[in-house]
Coordinates of N, CA and C in Angstrom, one line a residue:
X1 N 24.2 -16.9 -20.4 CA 24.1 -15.7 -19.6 C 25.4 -14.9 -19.7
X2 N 26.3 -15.9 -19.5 CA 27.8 -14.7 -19.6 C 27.7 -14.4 -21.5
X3 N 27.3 -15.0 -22.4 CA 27.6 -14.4 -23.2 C 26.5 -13.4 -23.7
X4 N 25.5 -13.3 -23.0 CA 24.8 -11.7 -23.0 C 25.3 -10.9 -22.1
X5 N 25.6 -11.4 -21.3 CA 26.4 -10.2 -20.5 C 27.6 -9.4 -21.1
X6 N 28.6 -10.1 -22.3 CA 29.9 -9.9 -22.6 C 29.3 -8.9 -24.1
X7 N 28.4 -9.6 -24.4 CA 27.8 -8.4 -25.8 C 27.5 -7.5 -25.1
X8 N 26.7 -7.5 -24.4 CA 25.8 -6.2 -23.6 C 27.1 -5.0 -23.1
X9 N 28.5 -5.8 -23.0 CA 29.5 -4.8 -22.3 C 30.4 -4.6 -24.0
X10 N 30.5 -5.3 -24.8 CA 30.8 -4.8 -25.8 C 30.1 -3.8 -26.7
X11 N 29.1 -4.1 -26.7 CA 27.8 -2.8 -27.8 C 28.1 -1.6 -26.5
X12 N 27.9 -1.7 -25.7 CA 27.9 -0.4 -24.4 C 29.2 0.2 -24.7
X13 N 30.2 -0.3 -24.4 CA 31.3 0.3 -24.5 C 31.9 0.5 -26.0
X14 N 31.9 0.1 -26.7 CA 32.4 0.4 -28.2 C 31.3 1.1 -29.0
X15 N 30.0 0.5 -28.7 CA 29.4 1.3 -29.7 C 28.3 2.6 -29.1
X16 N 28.6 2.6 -27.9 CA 28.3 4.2 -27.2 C 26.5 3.6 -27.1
X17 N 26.2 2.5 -26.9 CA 25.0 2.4 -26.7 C 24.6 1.6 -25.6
X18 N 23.9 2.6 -24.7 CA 23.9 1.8 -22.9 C 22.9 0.6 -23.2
X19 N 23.2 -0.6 -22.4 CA 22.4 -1.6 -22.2 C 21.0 -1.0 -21.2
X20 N 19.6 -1.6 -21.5 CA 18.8 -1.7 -20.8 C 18.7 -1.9 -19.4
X21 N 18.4 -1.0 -18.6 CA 18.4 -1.6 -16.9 C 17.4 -2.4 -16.7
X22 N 17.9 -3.4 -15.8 CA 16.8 -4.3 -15.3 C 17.0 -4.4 -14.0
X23 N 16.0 -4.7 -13.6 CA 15.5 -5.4 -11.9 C 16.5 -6.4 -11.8
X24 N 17.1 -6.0 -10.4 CA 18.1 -7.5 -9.6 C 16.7 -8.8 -9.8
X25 N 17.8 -9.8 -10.6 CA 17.2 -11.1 -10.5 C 16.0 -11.3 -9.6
X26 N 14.5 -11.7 -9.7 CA 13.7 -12.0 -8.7 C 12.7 -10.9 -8.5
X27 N 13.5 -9.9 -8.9 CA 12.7 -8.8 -8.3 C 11.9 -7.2 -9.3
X28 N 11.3 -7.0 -9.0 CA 10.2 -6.1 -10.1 C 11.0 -4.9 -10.1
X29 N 10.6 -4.3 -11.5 CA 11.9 -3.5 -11.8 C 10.8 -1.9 -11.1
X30 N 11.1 -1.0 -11.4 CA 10.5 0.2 -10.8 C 9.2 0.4 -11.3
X31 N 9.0 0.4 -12.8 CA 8.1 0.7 -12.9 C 6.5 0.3 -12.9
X32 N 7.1 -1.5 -12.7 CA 6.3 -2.5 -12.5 C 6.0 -2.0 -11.0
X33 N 6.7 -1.8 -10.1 CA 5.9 -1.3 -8.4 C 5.4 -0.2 -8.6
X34 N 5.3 0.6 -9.3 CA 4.9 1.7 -9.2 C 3.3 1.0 -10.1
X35 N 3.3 0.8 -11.0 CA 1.9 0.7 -11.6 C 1.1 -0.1 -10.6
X36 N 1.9 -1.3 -9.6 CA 0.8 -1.9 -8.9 C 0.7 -0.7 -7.6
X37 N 1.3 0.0 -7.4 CA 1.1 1.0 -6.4 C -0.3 1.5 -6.8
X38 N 0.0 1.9 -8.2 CA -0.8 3.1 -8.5 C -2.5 2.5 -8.3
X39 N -2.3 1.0 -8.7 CA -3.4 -0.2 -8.2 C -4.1 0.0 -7.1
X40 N -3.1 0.0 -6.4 CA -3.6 -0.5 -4.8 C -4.1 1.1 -4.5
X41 N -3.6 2.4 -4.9 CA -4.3 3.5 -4.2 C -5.5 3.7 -5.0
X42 N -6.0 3.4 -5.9 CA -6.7 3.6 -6.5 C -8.1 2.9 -6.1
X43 N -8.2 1.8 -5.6 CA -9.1 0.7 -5.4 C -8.7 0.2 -4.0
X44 N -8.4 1.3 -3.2 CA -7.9 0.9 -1.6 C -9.7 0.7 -0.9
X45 N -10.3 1.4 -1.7 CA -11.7 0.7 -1.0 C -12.5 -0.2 -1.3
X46 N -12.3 -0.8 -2.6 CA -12.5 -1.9 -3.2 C -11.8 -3.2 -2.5
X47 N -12.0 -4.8 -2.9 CA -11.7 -5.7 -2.9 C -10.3 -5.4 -3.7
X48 N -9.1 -6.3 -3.2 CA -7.7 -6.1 -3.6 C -7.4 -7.8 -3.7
X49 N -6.9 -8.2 -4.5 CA -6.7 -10.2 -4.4 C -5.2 -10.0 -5.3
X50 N -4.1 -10.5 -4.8 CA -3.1 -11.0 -5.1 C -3.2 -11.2 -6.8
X51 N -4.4 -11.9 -7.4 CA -4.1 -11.8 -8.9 C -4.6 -10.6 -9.2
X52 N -5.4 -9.7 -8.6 CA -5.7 -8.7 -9.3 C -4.4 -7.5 -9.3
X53 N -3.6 -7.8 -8.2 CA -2.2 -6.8 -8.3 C -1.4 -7.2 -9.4
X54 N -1.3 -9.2 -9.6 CA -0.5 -9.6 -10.7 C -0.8 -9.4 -11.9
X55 N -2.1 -8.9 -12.0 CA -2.6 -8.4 -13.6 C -2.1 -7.3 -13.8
X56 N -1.8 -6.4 -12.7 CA -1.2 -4.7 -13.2 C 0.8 -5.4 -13.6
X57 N 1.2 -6.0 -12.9 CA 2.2 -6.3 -13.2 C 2.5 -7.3 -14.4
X58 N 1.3 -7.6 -14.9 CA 1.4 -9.1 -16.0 C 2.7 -10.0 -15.4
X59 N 2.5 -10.8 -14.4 CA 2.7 -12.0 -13.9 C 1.8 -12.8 -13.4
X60 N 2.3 -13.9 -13.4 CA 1.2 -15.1 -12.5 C 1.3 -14.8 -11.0
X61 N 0.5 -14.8 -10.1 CA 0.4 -14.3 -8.9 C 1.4 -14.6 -8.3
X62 N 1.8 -16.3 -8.2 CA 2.8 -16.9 -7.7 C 4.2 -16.0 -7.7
X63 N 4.5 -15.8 -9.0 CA 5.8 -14.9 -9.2 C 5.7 -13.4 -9.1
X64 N 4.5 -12.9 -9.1 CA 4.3 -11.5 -9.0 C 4.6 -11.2 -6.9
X65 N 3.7 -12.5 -6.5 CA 4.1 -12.5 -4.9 C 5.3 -12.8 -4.2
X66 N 6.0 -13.4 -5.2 CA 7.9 -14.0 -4.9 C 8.3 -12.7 -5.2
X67 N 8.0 -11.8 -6.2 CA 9.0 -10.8 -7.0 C 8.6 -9.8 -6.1
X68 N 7.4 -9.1 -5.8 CA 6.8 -8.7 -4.8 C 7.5 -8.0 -3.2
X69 N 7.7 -9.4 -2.9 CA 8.2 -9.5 -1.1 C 9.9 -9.6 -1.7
X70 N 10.2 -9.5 -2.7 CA 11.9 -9.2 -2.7 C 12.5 -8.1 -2.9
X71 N 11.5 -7.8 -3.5 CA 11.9 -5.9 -4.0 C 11.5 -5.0 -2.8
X72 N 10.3 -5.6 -2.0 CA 9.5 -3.9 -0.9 C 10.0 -4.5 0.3
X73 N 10.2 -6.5 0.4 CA 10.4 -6.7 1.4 C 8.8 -6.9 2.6
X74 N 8.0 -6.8 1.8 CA 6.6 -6.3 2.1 C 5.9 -7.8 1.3
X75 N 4.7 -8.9 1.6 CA 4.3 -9.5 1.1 C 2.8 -8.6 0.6
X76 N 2.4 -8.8 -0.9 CA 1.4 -7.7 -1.3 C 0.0 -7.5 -0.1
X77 N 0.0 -8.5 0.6 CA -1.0 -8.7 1.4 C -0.9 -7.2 2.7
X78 N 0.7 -7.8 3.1 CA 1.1 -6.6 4.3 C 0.8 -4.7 3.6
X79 N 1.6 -5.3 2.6 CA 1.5 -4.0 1.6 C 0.0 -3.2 1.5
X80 N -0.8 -3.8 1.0 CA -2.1 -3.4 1.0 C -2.7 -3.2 2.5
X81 N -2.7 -3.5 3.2 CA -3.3 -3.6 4.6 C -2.4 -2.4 5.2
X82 N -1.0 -2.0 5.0 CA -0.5 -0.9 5.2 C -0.6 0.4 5.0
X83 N -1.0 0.5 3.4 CA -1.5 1.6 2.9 C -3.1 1.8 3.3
X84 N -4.0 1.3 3.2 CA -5.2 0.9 3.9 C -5.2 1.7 5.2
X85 N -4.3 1.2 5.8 CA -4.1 1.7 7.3 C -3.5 3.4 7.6
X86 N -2.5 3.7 6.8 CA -2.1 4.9 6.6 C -3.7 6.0 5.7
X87 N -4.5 5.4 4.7 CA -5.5 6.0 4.5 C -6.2 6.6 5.2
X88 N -6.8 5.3 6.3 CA -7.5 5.4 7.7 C -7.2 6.0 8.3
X89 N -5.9 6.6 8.6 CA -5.3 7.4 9.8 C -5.8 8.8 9.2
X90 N -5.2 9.2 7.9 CA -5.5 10.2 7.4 C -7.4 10.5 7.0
X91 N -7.9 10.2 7.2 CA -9.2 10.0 7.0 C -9.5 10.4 8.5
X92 N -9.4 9.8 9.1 CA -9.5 9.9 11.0 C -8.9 11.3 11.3
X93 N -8.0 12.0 10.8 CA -7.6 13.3 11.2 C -8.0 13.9 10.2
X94 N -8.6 14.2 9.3 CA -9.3 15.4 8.5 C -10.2 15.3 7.7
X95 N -11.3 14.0 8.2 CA -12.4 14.3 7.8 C -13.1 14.1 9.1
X96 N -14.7 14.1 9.1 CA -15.9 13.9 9.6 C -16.6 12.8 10.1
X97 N -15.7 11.9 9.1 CA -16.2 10.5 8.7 C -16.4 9.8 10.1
X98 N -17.2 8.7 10.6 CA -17.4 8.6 11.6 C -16.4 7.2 11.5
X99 N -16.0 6.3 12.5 CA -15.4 5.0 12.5 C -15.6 4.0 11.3
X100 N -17.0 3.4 11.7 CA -17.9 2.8 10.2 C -17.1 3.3 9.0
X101 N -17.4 4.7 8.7 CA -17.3 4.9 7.2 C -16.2 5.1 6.9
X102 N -15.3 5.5 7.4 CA -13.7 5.3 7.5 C -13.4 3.8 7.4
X103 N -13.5 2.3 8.1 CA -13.2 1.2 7.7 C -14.1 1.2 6.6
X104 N -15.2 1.6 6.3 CA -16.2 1.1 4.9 C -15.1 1.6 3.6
X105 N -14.8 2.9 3.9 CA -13.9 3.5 3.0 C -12.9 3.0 2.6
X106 N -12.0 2.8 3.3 CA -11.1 1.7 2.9 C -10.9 0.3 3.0
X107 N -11.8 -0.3 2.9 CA -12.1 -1.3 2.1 C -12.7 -2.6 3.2
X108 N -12.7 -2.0 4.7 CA -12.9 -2.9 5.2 C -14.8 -3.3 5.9
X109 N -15.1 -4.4 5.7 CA -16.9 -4.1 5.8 C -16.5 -4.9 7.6
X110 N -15.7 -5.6 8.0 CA -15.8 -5.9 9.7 C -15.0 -4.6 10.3
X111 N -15.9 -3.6 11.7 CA -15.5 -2.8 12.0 C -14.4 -3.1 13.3
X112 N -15.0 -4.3 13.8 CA -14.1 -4.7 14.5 C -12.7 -5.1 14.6
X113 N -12.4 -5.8 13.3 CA -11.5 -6.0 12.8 C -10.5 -5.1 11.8
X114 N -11.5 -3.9 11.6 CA -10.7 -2.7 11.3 C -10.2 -2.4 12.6
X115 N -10.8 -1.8 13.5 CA -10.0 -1.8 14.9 C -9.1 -2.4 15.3
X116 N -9.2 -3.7 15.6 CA -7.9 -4.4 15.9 C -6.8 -4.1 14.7
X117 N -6.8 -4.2 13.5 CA -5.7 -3.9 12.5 C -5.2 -2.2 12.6
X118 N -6.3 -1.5 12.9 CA -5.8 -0.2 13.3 C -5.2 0.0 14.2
X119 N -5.0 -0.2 15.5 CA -4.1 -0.8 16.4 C -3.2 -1.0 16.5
X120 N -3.0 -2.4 15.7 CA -1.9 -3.3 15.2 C -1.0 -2.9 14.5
X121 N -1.1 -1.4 13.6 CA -0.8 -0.9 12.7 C -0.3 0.8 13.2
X122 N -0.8 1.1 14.0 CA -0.6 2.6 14.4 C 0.0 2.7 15.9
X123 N -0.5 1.4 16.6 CA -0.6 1.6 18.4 C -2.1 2.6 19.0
X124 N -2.5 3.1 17.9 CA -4.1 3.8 18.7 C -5.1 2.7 18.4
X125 N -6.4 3.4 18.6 CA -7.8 3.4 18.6 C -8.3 4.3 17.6
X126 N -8.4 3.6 16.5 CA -9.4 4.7 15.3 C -10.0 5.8 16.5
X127 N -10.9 5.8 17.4 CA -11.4 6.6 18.4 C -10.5 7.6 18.9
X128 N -9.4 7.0 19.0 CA -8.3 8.2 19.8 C -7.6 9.2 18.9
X129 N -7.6 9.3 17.9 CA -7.5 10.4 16.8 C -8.5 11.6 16.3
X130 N -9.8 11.3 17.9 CA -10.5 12.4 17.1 C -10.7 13.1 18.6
X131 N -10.9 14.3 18.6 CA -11.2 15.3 19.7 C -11.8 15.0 20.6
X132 N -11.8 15.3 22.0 CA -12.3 14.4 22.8 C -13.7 15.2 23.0
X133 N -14.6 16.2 21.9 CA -15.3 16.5 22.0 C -16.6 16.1 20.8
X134 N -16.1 15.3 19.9 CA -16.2 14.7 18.4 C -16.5 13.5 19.4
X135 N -16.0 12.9 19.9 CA -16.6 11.3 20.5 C -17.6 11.5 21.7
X136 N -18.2 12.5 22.0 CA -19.5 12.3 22.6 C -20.9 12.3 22.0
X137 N -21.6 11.4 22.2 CA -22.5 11.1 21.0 C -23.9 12.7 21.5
X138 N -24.1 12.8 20.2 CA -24.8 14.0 20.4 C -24.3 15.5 20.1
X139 N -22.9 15.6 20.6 CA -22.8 16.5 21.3 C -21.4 17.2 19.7
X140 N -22.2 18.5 19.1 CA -21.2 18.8 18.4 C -20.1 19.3 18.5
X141 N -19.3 19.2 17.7 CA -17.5 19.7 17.9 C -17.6 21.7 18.0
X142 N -17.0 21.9 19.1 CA -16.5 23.7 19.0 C -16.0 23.8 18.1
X143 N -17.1 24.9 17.8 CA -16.5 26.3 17.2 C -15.3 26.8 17.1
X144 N -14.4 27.0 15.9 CA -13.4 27.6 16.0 C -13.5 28.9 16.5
X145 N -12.5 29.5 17.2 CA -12.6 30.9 17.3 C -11.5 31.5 16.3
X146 N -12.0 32.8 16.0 CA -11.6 33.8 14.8 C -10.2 34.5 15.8

């Protein structure tokens, strides 16, 4: 190791050619989080499984989930259930979408347990983000005035 390190400072400095950047030991280099990002927004309504994130990074899940929680500090699990959650929110304040299809949407088929994670995650009630004229059943939302 020190004697790639000692070339890597002699080609750099004598022969004017920068060594390659890499990820601190353990941990996924930029572009590797960014592709599993790009993963997880893409299929935030779909099923999400620890190997299916380690396939955007080509690692074994095991090390994709070590490498993972050392670089975001986030385990992929939290990670996804966060953004999930941030979707929700945004979904809850500018669409139509009723509770249901907001957890259906991102990814979750128990509504109840969308709830409690919404919660858990925001301090609201998926409910309490919408107008208090939007949550009476029946009864449609006012008219903007001009």
């Amino acid at each position: 190791m020190l004697a790639h390190r000692l070339a890597e400072h002699v080609v750099g400095h004598y022969a004017g050619i920068a060594p390659r950047r890499r990820a601190p030991a353990g941990r996924l280099h930029r572009v590797l989080l960014d592709r599993v990002a790009d993963v997880v927004e893409a299929r935030l309504g779909d099923p999400l499984t620890v190997d299916d994130l380690a396939a955007a990074a080509a690692l074994s899940p095991f090390h994709f989930a070590r490498a993972f929680k050392a670089s975001t500090g986030l385990a992929p699990h939290e990670y996804v259930t966060s953004r999930r959650m941030e979707r929700a929110k945004s979904l809850l304040l500018t669409s139509r979408l009723s509770v249901p299809e907001v957890a259906y949407a991102v990814g979750l088929s128990n509504v109840s347990h969308f709830r409690r994670m919404f919660r858990r995650h925001t301090g609201f009630l998926p409910s309490d983000l919408r107008p208090r004229e939007d949550r009476r059943i029946g009864l449609p939302a006012p008219a903007q005035a001009l």
